[in-house]
Every structure is written in structure tokens, then in C-alpha cells.
mmCIF file with all atom_site columns, C-alpha atoms in Angstrom:
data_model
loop_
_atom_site.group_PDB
_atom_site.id
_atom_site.type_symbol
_atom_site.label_atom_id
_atom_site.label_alt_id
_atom_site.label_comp_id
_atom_site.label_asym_id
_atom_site.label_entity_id
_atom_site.label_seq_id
_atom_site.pdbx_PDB_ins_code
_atom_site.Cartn_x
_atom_site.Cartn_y
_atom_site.Cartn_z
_atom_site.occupancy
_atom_site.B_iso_or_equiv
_atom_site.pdbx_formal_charge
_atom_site.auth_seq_id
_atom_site.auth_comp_id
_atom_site.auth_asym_id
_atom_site.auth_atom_id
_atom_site.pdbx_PDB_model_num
ATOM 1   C CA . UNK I 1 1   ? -28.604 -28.268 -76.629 1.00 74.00 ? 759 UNK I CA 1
ATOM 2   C CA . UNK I 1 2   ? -26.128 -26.025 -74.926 1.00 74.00 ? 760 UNK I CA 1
ATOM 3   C CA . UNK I 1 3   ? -23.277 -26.921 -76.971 1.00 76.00 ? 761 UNK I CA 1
ATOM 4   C CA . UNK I 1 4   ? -25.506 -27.113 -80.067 1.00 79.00 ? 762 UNK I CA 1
ATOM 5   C CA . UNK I 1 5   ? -26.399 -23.306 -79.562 1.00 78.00 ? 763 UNK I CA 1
ATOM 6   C CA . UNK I 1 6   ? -22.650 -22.537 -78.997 1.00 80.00 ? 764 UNK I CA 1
ATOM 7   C CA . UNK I 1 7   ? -21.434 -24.238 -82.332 1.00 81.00 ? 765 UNK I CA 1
ATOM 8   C CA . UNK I 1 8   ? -24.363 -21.996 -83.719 1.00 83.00 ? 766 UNK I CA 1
ATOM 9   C CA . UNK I 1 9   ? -22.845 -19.078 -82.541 1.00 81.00 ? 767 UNK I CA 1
ATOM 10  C CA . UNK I 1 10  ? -19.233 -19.265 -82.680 1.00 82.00 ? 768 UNK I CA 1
ATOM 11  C CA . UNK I 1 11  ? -19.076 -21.226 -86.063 1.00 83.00 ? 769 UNK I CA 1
ATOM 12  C CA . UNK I 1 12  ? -22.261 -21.474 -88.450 1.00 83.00 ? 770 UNK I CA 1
ATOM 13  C CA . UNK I 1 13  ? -22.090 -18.412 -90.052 1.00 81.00 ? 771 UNK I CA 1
ATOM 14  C CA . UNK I 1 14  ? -17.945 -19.396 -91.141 1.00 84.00 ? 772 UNK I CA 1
ATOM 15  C CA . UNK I 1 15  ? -19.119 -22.530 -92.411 1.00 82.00 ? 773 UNK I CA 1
ATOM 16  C CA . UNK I 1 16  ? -20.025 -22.023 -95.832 1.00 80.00 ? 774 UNK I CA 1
ATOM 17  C CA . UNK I 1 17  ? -17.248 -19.762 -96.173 1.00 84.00 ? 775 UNK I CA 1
ATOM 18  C CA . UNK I 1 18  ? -14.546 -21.596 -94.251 1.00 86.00 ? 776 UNK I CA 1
ATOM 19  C CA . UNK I 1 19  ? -15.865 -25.386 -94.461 1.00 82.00 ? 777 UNK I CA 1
ATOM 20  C CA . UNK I 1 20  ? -12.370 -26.459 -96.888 1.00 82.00 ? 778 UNK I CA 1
ATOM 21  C CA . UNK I 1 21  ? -10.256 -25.510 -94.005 1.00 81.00 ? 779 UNK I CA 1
ATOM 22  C CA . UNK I 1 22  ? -12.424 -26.412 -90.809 1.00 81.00 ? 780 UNK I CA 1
ATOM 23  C CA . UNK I 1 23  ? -11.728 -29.932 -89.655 1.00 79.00 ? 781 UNK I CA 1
ATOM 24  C CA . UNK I 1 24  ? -14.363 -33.071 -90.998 1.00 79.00 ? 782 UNK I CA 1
ATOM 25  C CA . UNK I 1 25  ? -15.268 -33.100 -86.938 1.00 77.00 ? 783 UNK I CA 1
ATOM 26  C CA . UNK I 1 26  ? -15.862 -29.250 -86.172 1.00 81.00 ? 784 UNK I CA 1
ATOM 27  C CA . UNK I 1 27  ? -17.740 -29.308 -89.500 1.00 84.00 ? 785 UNK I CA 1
ATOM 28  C CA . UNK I 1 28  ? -20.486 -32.214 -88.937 1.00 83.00 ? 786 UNK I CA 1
ATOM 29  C CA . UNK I 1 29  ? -20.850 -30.453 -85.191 1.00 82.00 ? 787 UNK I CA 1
ATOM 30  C CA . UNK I 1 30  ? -22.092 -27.065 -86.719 1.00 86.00 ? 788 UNK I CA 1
ATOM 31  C CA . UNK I 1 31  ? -23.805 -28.556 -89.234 1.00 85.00 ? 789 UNK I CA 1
ATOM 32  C CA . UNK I 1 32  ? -25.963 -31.290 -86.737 1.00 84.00 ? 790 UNK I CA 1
ATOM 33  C CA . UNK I 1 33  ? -26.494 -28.558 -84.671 1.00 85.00 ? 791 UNK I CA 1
ATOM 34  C CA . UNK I 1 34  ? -27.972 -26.248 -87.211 1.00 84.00 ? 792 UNK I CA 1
ATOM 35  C CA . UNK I 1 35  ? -30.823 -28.827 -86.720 1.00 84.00 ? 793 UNK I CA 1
ATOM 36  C CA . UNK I 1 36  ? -31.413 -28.012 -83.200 1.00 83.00 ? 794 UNK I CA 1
ATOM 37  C CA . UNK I 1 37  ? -35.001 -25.854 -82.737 1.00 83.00 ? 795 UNK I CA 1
ATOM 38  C CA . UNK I 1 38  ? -35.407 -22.769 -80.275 1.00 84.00 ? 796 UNK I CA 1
ATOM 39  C CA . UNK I 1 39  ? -37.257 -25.295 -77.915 1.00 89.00 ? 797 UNK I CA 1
ATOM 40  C CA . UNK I 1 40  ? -34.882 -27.887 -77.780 1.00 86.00 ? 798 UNK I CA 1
ATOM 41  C CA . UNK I 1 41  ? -31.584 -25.255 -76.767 1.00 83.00 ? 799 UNK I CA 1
ATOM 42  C CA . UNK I 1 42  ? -34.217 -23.851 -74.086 1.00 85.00 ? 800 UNK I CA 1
ATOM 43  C CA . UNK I 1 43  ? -34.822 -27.511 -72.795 1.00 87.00 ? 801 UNK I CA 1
ATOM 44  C CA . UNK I 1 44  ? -31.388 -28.292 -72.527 1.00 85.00 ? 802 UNK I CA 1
ATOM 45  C CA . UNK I 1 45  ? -30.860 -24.466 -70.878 1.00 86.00 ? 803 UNK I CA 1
ATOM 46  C CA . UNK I 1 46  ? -33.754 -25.512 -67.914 1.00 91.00 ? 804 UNK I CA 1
ATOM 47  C CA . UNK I 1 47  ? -31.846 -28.774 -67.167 1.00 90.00 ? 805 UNK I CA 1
ATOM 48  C CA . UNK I 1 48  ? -28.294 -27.013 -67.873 1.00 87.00 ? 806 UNK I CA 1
ATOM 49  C CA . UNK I 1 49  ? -29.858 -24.694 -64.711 1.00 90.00 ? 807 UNK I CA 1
ATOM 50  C CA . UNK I 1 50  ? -31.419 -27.629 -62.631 1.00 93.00 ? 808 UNK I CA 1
ATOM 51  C CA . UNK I 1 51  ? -27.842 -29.257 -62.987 1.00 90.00 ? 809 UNK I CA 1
ATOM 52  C CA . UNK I 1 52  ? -25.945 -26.157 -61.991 1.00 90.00 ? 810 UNK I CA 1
ATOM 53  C CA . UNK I 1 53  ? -27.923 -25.960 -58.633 1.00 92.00 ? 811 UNK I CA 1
ATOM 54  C CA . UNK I 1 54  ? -27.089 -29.638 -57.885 1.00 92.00 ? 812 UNK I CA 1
ATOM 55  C CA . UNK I 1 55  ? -23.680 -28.588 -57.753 1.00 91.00 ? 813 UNK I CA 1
ATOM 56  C CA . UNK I 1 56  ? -23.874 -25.786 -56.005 1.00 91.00 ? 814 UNK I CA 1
ATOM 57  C CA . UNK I 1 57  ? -25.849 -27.687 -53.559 1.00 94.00 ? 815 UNK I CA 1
ATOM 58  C CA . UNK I 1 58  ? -22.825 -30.325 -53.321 1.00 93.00 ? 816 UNK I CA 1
ATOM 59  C CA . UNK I 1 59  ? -20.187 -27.452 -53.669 1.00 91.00 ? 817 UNK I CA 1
ATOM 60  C CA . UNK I 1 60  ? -21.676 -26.155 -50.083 1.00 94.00 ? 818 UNK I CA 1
ATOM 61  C CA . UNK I 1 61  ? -19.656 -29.313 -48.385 1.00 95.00 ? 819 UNK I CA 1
ATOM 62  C CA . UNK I 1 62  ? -16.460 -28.607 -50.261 1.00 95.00 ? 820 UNK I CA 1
ATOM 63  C CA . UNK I 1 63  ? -13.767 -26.395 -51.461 1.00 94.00 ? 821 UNK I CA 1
ATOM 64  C CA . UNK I 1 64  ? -13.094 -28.343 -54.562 1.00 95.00 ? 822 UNK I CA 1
ATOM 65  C CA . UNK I 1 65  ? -14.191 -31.143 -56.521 1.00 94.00 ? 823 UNK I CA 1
ATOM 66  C CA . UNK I 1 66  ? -10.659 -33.130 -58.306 1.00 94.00 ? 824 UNK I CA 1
ATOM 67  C CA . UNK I 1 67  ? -11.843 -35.531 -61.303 1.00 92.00 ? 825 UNK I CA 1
ATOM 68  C CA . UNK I 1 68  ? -10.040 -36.599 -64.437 1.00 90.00 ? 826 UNK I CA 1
ATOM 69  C CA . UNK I 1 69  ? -10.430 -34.614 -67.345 1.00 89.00 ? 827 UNK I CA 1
ATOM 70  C CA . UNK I 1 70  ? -10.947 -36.976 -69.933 1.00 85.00 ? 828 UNK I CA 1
ATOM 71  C CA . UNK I 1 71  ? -12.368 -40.597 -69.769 1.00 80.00 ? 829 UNK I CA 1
ATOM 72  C CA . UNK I 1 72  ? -8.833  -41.144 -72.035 1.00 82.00 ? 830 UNK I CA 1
ATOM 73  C CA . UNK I 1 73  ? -5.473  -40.835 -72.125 1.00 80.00 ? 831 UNK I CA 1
ATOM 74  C CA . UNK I 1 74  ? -4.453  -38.345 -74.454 1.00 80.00 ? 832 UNK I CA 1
ATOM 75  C CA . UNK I 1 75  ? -5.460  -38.780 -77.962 1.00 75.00 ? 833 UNK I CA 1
ATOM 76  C CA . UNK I 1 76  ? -4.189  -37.325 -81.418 1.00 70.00 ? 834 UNK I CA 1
ATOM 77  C CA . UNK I 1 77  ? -6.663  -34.588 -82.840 1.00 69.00 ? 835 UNK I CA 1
ATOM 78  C CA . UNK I 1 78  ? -6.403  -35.777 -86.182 1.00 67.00 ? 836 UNK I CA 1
ATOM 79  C CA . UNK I 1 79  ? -7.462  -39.542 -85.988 1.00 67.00 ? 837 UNK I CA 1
ATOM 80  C CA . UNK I 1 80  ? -11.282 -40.518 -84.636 1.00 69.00 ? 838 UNK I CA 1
ATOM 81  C CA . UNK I 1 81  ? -12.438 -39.657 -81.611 1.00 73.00 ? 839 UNK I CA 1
ATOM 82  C CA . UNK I 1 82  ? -12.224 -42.568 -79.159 1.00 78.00 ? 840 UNK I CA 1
ATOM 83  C CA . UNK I 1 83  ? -15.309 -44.512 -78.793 1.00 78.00 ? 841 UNK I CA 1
ATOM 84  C CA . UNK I 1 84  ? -15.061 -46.192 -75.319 1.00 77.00 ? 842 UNK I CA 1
ATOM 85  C CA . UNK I 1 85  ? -14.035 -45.010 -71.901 1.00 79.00 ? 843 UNK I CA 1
ATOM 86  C CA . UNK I 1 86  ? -12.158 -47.782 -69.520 1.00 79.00 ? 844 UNK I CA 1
ATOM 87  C CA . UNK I 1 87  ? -13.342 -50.401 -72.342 1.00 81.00 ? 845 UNK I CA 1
ATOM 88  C CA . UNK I 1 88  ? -17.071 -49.393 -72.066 1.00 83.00 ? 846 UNK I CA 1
ATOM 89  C CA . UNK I 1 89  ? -18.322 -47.868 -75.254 1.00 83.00 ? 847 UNK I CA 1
ATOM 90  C CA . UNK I 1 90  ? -19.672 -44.793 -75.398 1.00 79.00 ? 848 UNK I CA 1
ATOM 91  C CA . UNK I 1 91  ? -23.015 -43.769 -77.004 1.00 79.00 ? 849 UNK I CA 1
ATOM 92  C CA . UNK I 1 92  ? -21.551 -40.327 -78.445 1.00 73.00 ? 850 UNK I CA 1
ATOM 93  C CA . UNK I 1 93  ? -18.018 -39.217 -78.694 1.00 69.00 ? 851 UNK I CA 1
ATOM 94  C CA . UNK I 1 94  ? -18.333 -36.488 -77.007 1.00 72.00 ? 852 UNK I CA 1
ATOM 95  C CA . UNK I 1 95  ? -18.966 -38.870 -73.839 1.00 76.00 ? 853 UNK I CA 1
ATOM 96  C CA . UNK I 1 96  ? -14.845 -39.479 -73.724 1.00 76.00 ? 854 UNK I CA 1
ATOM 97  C CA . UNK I 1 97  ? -15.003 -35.462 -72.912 1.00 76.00 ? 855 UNK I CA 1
ATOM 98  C CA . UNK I 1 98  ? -18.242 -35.327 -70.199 1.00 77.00 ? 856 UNK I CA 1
ATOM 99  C CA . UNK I 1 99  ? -15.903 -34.809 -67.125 1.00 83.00 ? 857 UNK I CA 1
ATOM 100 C CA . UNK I 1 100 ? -14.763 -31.774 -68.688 1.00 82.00 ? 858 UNK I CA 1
ATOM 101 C CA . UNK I 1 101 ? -18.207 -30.393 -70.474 1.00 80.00 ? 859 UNK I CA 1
ATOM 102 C CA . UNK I 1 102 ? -19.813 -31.020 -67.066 1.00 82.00 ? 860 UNK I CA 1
ATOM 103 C CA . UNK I 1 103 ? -17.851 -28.482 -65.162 1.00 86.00 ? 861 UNK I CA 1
ATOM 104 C CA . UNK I 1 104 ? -17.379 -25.995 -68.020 1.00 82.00 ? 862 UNK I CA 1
ATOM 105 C CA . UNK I 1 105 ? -21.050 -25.453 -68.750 1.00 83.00 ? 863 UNK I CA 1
ATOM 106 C CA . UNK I 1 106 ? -21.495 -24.175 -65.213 1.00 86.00 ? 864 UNK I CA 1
ATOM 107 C CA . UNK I 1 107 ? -19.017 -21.511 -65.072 1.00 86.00 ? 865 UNK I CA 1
ATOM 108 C CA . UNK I 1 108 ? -16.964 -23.024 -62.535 1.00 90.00 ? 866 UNK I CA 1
ATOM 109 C CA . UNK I 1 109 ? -13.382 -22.347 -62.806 1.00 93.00 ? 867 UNK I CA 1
ATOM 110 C CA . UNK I 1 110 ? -11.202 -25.138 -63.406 1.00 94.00 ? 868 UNK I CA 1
ATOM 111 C CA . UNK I 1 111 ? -7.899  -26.210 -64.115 1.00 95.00 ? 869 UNK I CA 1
ATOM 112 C CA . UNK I 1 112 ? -6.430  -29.085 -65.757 1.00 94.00 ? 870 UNK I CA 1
ATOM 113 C CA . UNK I 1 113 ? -2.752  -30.732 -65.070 1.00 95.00 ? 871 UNK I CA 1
ATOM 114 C CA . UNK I 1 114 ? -0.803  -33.107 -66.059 1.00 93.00 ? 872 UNK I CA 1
ATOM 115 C CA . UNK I 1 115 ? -0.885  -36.621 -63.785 1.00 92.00 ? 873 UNK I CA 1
ATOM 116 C CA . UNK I 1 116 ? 0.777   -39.012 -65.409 1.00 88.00 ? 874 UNK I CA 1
ATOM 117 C CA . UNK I 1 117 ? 0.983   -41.430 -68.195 1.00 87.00 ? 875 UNK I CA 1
ATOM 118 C CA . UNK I 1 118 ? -0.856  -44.572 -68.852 1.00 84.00 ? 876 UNK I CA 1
ATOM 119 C CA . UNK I 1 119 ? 0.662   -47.869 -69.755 1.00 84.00 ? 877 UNK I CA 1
ATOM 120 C CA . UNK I 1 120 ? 1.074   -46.695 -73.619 1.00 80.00 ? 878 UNK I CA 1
ATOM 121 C CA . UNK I 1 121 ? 3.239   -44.161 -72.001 1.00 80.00 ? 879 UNK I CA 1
ATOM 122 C CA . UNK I 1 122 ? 0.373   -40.838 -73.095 1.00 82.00 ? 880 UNK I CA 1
ATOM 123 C CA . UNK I 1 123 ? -0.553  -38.703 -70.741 1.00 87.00 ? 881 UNK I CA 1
ATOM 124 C CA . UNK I 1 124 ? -3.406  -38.667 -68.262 1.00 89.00 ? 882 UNK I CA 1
ATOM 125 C CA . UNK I 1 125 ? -4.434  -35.202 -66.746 1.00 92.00 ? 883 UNK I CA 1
ATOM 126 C CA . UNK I 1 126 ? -6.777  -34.255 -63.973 1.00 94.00 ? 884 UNK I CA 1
ATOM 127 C CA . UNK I 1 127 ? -8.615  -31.175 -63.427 1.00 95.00 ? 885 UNK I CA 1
ATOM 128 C CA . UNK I 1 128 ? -9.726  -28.892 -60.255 1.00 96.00 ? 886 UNK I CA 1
ATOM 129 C CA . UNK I 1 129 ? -12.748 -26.921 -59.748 1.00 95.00 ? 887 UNK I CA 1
ATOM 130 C CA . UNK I 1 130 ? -13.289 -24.591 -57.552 1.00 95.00 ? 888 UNK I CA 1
ATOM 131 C CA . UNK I 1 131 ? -16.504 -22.241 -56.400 1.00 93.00 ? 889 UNK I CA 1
ATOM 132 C CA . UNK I 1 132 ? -17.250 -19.584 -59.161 1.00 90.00 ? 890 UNK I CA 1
ATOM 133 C CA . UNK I 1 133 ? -15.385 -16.664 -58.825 1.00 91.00 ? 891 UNK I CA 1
ATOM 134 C CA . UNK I 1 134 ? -12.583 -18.610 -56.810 1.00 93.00 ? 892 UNK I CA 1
ATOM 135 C CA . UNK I 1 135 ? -10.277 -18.776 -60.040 1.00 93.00 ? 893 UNK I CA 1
ATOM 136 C CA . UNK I 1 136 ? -7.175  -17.731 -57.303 1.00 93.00 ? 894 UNK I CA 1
ATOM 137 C CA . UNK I 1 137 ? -8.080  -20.558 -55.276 1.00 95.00 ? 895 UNK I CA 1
ATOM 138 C CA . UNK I 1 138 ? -8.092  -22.452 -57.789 1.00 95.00 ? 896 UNK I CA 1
ATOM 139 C CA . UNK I 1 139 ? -4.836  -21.613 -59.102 1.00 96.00 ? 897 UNK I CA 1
ATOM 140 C CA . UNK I 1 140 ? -3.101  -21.915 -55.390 1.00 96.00 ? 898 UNK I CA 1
ATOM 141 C CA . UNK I 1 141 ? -4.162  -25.312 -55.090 1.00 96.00 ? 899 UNK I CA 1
ATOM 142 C CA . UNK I 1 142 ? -2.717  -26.186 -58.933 1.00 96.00 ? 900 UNK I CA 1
ATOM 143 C CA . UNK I 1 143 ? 0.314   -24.646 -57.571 1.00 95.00 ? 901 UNK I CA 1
ATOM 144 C CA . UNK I 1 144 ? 0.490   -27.023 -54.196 1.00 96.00 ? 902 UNK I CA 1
ATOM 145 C CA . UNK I 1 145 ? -0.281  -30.123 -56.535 1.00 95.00 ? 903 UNK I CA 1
ATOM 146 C CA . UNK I 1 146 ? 3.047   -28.973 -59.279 1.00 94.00 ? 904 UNK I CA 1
ATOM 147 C CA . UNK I 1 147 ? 5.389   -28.292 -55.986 1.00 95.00 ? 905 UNK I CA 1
ATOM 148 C CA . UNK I 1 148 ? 4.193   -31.620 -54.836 1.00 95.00 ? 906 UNK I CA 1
ATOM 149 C CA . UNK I 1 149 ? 4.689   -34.035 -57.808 1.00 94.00 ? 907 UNK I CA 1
ATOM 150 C CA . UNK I 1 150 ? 6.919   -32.155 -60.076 1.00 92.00 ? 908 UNK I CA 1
ATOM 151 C CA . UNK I 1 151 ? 7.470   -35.672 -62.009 1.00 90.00 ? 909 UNK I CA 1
ATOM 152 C CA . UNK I 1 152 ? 4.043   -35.437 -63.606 1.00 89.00 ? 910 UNK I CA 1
ATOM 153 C CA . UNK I 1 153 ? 5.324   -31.909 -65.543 1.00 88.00 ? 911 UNK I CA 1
ATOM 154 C CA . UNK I 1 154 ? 8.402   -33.805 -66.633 1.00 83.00 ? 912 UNK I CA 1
ATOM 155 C CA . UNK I 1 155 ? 8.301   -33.972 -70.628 1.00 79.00 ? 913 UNK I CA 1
ATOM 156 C CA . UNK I 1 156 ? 9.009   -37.250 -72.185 1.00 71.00 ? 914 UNK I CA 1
ATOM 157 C CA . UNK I 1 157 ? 11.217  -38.600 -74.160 1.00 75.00 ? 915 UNK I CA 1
ATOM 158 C CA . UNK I 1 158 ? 10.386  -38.206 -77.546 1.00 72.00 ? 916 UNK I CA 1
ATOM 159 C CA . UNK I 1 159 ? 11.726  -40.228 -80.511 1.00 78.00 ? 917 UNK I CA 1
ATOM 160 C CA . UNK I 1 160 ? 11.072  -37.579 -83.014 1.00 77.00 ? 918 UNK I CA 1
ATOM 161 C CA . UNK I 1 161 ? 12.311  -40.474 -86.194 1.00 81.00 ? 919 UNK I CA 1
ATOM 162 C CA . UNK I 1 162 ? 9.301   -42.467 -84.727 1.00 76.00 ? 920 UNK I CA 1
ATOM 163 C CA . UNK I 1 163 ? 6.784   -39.410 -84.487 1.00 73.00 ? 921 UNK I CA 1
ATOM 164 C CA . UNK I 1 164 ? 3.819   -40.249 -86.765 1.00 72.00 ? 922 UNK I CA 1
ATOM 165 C CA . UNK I 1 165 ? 2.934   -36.852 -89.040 1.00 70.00 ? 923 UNK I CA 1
ATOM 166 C CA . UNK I 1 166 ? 0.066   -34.591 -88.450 1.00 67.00 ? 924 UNK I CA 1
ATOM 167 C CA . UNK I 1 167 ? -3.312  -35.080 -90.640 1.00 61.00 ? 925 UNK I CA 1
ATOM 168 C CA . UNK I 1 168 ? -3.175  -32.774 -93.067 1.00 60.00 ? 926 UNK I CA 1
ATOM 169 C CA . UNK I 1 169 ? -6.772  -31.148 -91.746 1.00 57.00 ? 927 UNK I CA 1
ATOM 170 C CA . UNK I 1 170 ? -4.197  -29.916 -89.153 1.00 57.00 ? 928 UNK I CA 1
ATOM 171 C CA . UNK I 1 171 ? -1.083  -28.675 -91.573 1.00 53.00 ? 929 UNK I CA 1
ATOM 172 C CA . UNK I 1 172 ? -3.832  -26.104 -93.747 1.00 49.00 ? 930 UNK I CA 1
ATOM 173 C CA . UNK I 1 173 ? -2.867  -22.211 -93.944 1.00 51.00 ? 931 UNK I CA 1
ATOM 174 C CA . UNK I 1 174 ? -5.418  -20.884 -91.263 1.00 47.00 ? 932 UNK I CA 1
ATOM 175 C CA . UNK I 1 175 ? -3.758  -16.939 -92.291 1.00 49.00 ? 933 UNK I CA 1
ATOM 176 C CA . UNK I 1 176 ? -6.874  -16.170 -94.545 1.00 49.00 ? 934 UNK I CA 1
ATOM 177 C CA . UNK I 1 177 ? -9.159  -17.509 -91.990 1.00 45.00 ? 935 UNK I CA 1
ATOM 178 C CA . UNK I 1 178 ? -10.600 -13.943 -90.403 1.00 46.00 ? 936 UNK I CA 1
ATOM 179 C CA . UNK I 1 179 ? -12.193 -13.817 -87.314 1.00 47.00 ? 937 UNK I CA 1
ATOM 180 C CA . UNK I 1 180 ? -15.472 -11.776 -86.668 1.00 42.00 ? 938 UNK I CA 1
#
């Protein structure tokens, strides 16, 4: 319900307008959110509230709270979404993203950073949050973690003859595309 009343806001009233250029992904999100009712966005609003106490409540025993950001290794934008998380599937797709929607919805700050790569050799990223209005804290403990494993900010090697071209949904001329 949260994020439904966000892709209300930010996008619905570009999507009749701007739905050639908008990705197939961005544009099923406005348009299944469109469906959500005043009630249902104020449900989701009591429990997005009931959740953010939790953590403060768990936030009182700790400076920060270090978690991946993704249930996935990097992924390209322009293919499907993955659909399971450590083999498990998962019942939406925005699941593969919860670790990152969970802290974001609160107003936390966080920071992600690289970690590593998986087997496939793609990259696997953690994040840090902190306690709100702590973004400096935040950003000195990001700063420990990069002194300490400078390996993980390392860019690969890149065969650019084997790199696979970019969906065209990603290639389109965004300059008409206004901004209100």
C-alpha cells in the first residue's frame, strides 16, 4: 500500500502521456496500483507505523543494523525480475528487493556497498543503517568498511566483445520526457 500510493504519486499522472517510453515493469506498477482504494494505502500506512516502532524498539540495542541489499546478485534491468531468492521462490518480485524496501520505508538512512561477487562473478552488495538522522554516522562507518576491504571496490574485468546489449526499453530518447 505504501509503495502503491508512491507509484500514484510520482508516476500516474505521466502515464498516459509517457507510457511508450516508461519501461513494461514501471508501467504495470502504476497501473496495478491505480487499483489500490484510500483504505487499503491507510492499512498498509498503520502497519508501515506499527513496523517502524519495532525497529526503533530493536534500534535501542544497536548502532547499526548490516544486511544484504538484495536477496540477488546483481541483475540486468532489462531482462525479468528474478523470481527466487537463495533457490526459494518468491511470491512477488518485489520480494528479491524486501531487505532494501524494509529499511527505506522507515526513513532510516542507509547505505549500500559493494561486497563482493558471487560464483557467476556479479556483484553482491550490502547495506548499513543507521538511527534516523545519523546519515554522518552512517557514512563514517561506510568509510571504515572501504579502508578495510578496498578489494570489494575493485572494478572487474570486463570483456566488452562479450557484453550482451541493453534492451531497447533502456536505449529510448528520455530528452522529451519533462518532469513536473
Amino acid at each position: 500500500g505504501t509503495r502503491a500510493f508512491t507509484m500514484v504519486a510520482r508516476h500516474a499522472d505521466r502515464l498516459e502521456t509517457y507510457k511508450e517510453v516508461m519501461t513494461a515493469n514501471l508501467v504495470r506498477q502504476v497501473a496495478g496500483s491505480l487499483n489500490y482504494d484510500i483504505r487499503r494505502v491507510a492499512g498498509a500506512e498503520r502497519l508501515r507505523t506499527r513496523y517502524w516502532h519495532n525497529l526503533r524498539k530493536f534500534m535501542s540495542e544497536y548502532d547499526f543494523i548490516i544486511t544484504p541489499t538484495l536477496g540477488v546478485a546483481a541483475f540486468r534491468l532489462d531482462q525479468p525480475m528474478p523470481v527466487q531468492v537463495n533457490g526459494v521462490p518468491v511470491e512477488r518480485f518485489a520480494d528479491v528487493l524486501l531487505s532494501t524496501y524494509a529499511f527505506s520505508v522507515t526513513g532510516l538512512p542507509v547505505m549500500t556497498l559493494p561486497c563482493g561477487w558471487n560464483q557467476a562473478g556479479l556483484p553482491l552488495s550490502l547495506q548499513i543503517i543507521g538511527h534516523r538522522h545519523r546519515e554522518g554516522c552512517v557514512l563514517q562507518v561506510a568509510s571504515v568498511y572501504a579502508e578495510a576491504h578496498p578489494e570489494c571496490f575493485a572494478s572487474p574485468n570486463v570483456d566488452v566483445d562479450q557484453a550482451k546489449p541493453v534492451h531497447h526499453d533502456f536505449t529510448v530518447d528520455y530528452s522529451g520526457f519533462v518532469s513536473s
